[in-house]
Coordinates of C-alpha atoms in Angstrom, one line a residue:
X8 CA 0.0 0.0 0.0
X9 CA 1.0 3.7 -0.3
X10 CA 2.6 5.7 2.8
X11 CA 0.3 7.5 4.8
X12 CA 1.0 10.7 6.9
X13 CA -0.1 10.4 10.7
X14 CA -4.0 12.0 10.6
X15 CA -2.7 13.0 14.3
X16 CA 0.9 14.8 13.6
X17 CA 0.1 15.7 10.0
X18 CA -3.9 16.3 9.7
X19 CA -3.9 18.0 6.9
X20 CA -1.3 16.0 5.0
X21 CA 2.0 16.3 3.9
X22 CA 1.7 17.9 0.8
X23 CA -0.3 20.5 3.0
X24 CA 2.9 20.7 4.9
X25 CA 5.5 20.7 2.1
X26 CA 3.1 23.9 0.6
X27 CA 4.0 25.9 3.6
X28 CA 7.3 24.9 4.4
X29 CA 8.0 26.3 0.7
X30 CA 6.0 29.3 1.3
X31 CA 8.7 30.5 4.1
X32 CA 11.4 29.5 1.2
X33 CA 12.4 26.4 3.2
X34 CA 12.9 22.9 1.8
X35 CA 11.4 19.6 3.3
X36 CA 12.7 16.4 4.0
X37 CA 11.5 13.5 4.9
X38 CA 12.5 10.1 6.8
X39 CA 12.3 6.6 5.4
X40 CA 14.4 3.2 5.3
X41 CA 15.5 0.8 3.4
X42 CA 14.1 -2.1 5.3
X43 CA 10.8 -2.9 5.8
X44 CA 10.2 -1.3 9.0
X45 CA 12.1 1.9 10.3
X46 CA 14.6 2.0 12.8
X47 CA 12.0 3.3 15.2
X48 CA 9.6 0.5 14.1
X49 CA 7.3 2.1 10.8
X50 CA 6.7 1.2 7.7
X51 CA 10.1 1.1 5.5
X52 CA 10.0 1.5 1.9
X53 CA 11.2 -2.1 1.3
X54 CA 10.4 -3.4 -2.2
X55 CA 7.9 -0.3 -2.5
X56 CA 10.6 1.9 -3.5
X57 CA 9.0 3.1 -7.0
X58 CA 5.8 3.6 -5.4
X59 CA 7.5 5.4 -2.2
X60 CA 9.6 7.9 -4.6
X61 CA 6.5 8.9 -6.5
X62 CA 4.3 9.5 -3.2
X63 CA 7.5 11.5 -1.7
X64 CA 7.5 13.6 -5.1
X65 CA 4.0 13.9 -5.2
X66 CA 3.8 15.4 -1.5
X67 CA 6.5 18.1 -3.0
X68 CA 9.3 15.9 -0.6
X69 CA 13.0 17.9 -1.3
X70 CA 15.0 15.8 0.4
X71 CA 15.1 12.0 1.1
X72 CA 16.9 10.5 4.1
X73 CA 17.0 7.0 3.6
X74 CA 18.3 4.7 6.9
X75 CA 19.7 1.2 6.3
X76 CA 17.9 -0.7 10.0
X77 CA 16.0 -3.9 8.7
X78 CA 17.5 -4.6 5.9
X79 CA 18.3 -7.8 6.2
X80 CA 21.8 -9.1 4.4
X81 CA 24.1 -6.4 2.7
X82 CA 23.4 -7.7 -1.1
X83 CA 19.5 -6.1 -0.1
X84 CA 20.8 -3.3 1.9
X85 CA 23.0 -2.4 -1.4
X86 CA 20.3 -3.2 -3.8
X87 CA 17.4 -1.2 -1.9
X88 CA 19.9 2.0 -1.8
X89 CA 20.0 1.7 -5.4
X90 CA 16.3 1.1 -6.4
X91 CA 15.6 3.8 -4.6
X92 CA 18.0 5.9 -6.1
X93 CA 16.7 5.2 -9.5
X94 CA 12.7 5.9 -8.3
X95 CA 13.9 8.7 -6.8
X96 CA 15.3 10.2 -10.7
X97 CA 12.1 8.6 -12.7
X98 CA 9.9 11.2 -10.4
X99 CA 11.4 14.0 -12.2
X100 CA 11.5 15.9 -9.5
X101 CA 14.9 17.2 -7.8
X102 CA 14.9 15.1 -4.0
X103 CA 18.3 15.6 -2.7
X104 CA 19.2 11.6 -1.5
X105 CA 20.9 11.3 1.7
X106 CA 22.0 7.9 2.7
X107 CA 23.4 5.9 5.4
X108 CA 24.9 2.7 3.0
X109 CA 28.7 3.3 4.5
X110 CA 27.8 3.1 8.1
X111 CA 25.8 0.0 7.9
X112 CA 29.0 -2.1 5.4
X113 CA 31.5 -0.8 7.7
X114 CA 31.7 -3.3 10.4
X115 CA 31.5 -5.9 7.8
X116 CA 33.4 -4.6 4.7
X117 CA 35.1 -1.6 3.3
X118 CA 32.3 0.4 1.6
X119 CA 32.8 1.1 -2.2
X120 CA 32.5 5.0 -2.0
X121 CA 32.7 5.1 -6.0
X122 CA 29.4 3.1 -6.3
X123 CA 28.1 5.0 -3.3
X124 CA 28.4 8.6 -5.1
X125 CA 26.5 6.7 -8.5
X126 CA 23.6 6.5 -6.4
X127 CA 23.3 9.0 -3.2
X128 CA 23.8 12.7 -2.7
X129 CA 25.3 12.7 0.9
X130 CA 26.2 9.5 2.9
X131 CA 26.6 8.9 6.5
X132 CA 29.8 7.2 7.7
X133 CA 29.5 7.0 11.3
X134 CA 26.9 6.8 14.7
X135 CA 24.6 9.8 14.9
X136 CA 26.0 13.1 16.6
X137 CA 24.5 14.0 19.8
X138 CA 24.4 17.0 21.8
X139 CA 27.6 16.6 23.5
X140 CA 31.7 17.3 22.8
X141 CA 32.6 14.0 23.1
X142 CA 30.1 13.5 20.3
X143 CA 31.6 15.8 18.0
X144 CA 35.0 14.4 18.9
X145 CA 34.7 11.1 17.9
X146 CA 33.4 12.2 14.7
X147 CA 36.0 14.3 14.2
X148 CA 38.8 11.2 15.6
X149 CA 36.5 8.9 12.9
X150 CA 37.2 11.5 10.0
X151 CA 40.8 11.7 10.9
X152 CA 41.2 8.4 10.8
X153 CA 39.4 7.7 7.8
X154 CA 40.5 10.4 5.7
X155 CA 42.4 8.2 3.0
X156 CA 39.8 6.9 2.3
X157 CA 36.9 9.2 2.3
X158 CA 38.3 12.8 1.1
X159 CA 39.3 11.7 -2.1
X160 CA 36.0 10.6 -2.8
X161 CA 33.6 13.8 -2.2
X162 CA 33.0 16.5 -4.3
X163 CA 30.0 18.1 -6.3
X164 CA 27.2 15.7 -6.3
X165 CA 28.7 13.7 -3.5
X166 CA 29.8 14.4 -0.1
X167 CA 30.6 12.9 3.4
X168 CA 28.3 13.7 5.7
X169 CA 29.5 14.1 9.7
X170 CA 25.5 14.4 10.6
X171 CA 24.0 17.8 11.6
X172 CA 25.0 21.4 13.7
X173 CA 23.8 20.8 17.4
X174 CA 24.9 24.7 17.4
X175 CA 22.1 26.2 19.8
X176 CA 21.1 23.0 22.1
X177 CA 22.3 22.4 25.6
X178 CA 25.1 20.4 25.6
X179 CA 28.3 22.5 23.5
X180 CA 30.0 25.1 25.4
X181 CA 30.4 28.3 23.3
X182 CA 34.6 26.9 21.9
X183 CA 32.7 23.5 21.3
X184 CA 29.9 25.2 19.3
X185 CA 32.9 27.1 16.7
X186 CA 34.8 23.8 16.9
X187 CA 32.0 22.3 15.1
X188 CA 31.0 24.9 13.1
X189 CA 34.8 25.5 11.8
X190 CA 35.0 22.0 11.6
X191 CA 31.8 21.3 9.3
X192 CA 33.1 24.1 6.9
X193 CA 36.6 22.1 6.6
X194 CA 35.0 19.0 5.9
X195 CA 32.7 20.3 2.9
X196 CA 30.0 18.8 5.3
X197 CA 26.3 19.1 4.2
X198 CA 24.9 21.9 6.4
X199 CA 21.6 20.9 8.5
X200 CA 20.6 22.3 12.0
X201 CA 18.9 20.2 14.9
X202 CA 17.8 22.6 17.3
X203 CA 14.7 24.3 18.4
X204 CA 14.6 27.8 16.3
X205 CA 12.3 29.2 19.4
X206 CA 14.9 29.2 21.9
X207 CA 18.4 29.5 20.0
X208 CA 20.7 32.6 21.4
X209 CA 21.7 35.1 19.3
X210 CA 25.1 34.1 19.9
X211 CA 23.9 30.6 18.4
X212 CA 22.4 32.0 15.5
X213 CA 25.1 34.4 14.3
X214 CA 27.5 31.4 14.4
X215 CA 25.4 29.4 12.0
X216 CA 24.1 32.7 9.8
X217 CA 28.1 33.5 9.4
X218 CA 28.6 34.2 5.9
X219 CA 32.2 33.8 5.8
X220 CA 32.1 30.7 7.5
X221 CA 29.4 29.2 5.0
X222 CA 31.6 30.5 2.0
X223 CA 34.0 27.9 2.7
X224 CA 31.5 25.2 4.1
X225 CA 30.4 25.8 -0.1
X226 CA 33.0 26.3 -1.8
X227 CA 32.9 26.0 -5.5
X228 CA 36.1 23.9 -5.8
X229 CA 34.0 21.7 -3.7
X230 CA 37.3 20.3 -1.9
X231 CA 37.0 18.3 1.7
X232 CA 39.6 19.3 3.7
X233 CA 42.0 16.8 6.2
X234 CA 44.2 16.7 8.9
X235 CA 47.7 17.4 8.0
X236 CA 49.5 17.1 11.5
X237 CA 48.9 16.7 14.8
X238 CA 50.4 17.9 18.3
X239 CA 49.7 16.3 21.7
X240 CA 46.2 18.5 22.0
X241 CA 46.3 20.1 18.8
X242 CA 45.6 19.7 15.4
X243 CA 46.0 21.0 11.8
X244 CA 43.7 20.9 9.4
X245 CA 43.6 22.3 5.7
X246 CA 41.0 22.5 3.0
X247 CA 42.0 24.2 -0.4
X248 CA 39.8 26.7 -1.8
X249 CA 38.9 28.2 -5.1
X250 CA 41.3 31.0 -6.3
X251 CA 44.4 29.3 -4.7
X252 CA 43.0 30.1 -1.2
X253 CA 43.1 28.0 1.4
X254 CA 40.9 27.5 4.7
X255 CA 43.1 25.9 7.8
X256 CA 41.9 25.2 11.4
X257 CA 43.7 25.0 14.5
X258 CA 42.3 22.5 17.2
X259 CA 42.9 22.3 20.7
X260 CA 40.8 18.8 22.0
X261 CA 42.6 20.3 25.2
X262 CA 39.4 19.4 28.0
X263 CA 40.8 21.3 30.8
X264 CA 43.3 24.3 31.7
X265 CA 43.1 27.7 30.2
X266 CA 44.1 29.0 26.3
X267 CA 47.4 27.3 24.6
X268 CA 49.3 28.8 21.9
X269 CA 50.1 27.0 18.8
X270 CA 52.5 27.5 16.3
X271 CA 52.9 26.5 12.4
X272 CA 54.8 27.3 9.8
X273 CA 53.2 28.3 6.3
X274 CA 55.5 25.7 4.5
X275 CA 53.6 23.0 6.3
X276 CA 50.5 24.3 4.1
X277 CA 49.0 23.3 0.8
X278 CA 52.6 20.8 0.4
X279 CA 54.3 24.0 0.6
X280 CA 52.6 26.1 -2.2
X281 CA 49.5 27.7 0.1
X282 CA 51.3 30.6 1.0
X283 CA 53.9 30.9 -2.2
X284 CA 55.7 33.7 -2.0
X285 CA 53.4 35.3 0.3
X286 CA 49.5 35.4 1.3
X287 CA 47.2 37.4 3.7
X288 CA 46.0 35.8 6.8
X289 CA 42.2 36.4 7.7
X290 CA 40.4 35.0 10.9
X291 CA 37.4 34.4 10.8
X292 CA 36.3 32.3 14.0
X293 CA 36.0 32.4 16.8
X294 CA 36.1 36.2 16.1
X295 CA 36.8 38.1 12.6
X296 CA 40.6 39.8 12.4
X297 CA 42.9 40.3 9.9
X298 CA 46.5 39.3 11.0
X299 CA 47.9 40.7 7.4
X300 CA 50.7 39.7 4.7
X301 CA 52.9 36.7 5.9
X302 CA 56.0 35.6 3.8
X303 CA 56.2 31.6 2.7
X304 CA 58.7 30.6 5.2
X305 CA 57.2 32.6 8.4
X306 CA 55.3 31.2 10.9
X307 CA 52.1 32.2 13.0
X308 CA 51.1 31.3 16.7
X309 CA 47.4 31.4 17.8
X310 CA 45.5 31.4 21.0
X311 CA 43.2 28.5 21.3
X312 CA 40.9 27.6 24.1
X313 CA 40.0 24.3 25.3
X314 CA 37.7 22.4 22.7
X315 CA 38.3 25.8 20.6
X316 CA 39.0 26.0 17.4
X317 CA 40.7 28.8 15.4
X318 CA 39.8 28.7 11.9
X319 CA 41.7 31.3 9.2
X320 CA 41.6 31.9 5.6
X321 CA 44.8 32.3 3.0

């Protein structure tokens, strides 16, 4: 049978919903699975996935997140990611496809990431974020870990995707909240909020309206960027940018103590060539500054706090 919306939560429909939603020039997106029941236990689109795609495109659905729980063996967990795939192009209309294949091969087998971006927009890698640092953390330990074998593999029309901004919650200090949001930008990671838009600070909402900030989460390049050293507490990360620029982050996974200085040389940067013969320095978290001209073989020291993140443009 065809997917109903909940006459309770939805009374008026989905296509009701997806109306309105669009009228505020928002997009919709919508929940389903590969299985035949949900991870939370309702229906799953499992061998209905033409007729699902066509009743999420008729409800005026723009984005698809498709969960891999029930699936049964991976041969059906592959093959339902890509019939859906396929329903999802014969509606016509554009549904962004957002997947979780990767996470559910990884304990068993090293997930094909070409055949992945064939079929799926944005894919999930690892457990769900919560609203806590060590949360974001291990996501950003995961990536670190992985990166050999996930970087090279995103770009336009496919990208890794770390789960959403928990920016604005409960559970992220202020340096935890830039850390993530500096962090999503170097990763070229899909941008989605979970929060409640009622009660987010202003301090919340400036962090994920910052323009700079979401110029290099989009750059055109379309680049991931990866960790090129690390230091006891801190790390380095780089992502190039279009125009020979360059985005780089300084981490401090620091937990306790005050603000520590780190500093790098430009030739670490870009294998030597992101600051060659000279560039100017921009910061643009945790606070905006310009720190000016700076020769190939000088160096810079920044002041990071704990769980803070300093994130600069070349």
């Amino acid at each position: 049978g065809r997917l109903q919306a909940d006459p309770k939560r939805f009374p008026s429909g989905i296509r009701k919903l997806a109306d309105y939603v669009h009228s505020k020039g928002l997009k919709l997106g919508i929940y389903s699975d590969v299985g035949n029941k949900t991870c939370a236990g309702f229906p799953g689109s499992y061998n209905h996935y033409d007729l699902d795609a066509q009743t999420f495109a008729s409800w005026g659905v723009d984005l698809l997140k498709f969960d891999g729980c029930n699936s049964g063996t991976l041969e059906l967990l592959a093959e339902g990611y890509r019939r859906m795939s396929l329903a999802l192009n014969k509606t016509g209309r554009s549904i962004v496809y957002s997947c979780e294949w990767p996470f559910y091969l990884r304990p068993v087998q090293q997930p094909n990431y070409t055949e992945i971006k064939q079929y799926c927009n944005h894919w999930r890698n690892f457990f769900d974020v919560y609203d806590s640092w060590s949360s974001i953390k291990s996501i950003l330990d995961w990536t670190a870990l992985h990166q050999d074998s996930i970087v090279k593999i995103a770009g336009p029309g496919g990208w890794n995707d770390p789960d959403m901004l928990v920016i604005g919650n409960f559970g992220l200090s202020w340096d935890q909240a830039v850390t993530q949001m500096a962090m999503w930008a170097i990763m070229a990671a899909p941008l989605f909020m979970s929060n409640d838009l009622r009660h987010i600070s202003p301090e919340a909402k400036w962090l994920l309206q910052n323009k700079e900030v979401i110029a290099i989460n989009q750059d055109p390049l379309g680049k991931q960027g990866y960790q090129i050293t690390k230091d006891k507490n801190f790390e380095l990360w780089e992502r190039p940018l279009s125009g020979r620029a360059y985005a780089v982050a300084v981490l401090n996974q620091q937990e306790i103590g005050g603000p520590q200085n780190f500093t790098f040389s430009f030739t670490f940067l870009g294998n030597g060539l992101a600051c060659n013969p000279a560039c100017s320095v921009r910061q643009v978290l945790p606070a905006s500054r310009d720190w000016g001209v700076y020769s190939w073989v000088s160096s810079l020291s920044v002041e990071v706090n704990p769980t803070g993140t300093v994130l600069l443009k070349l």
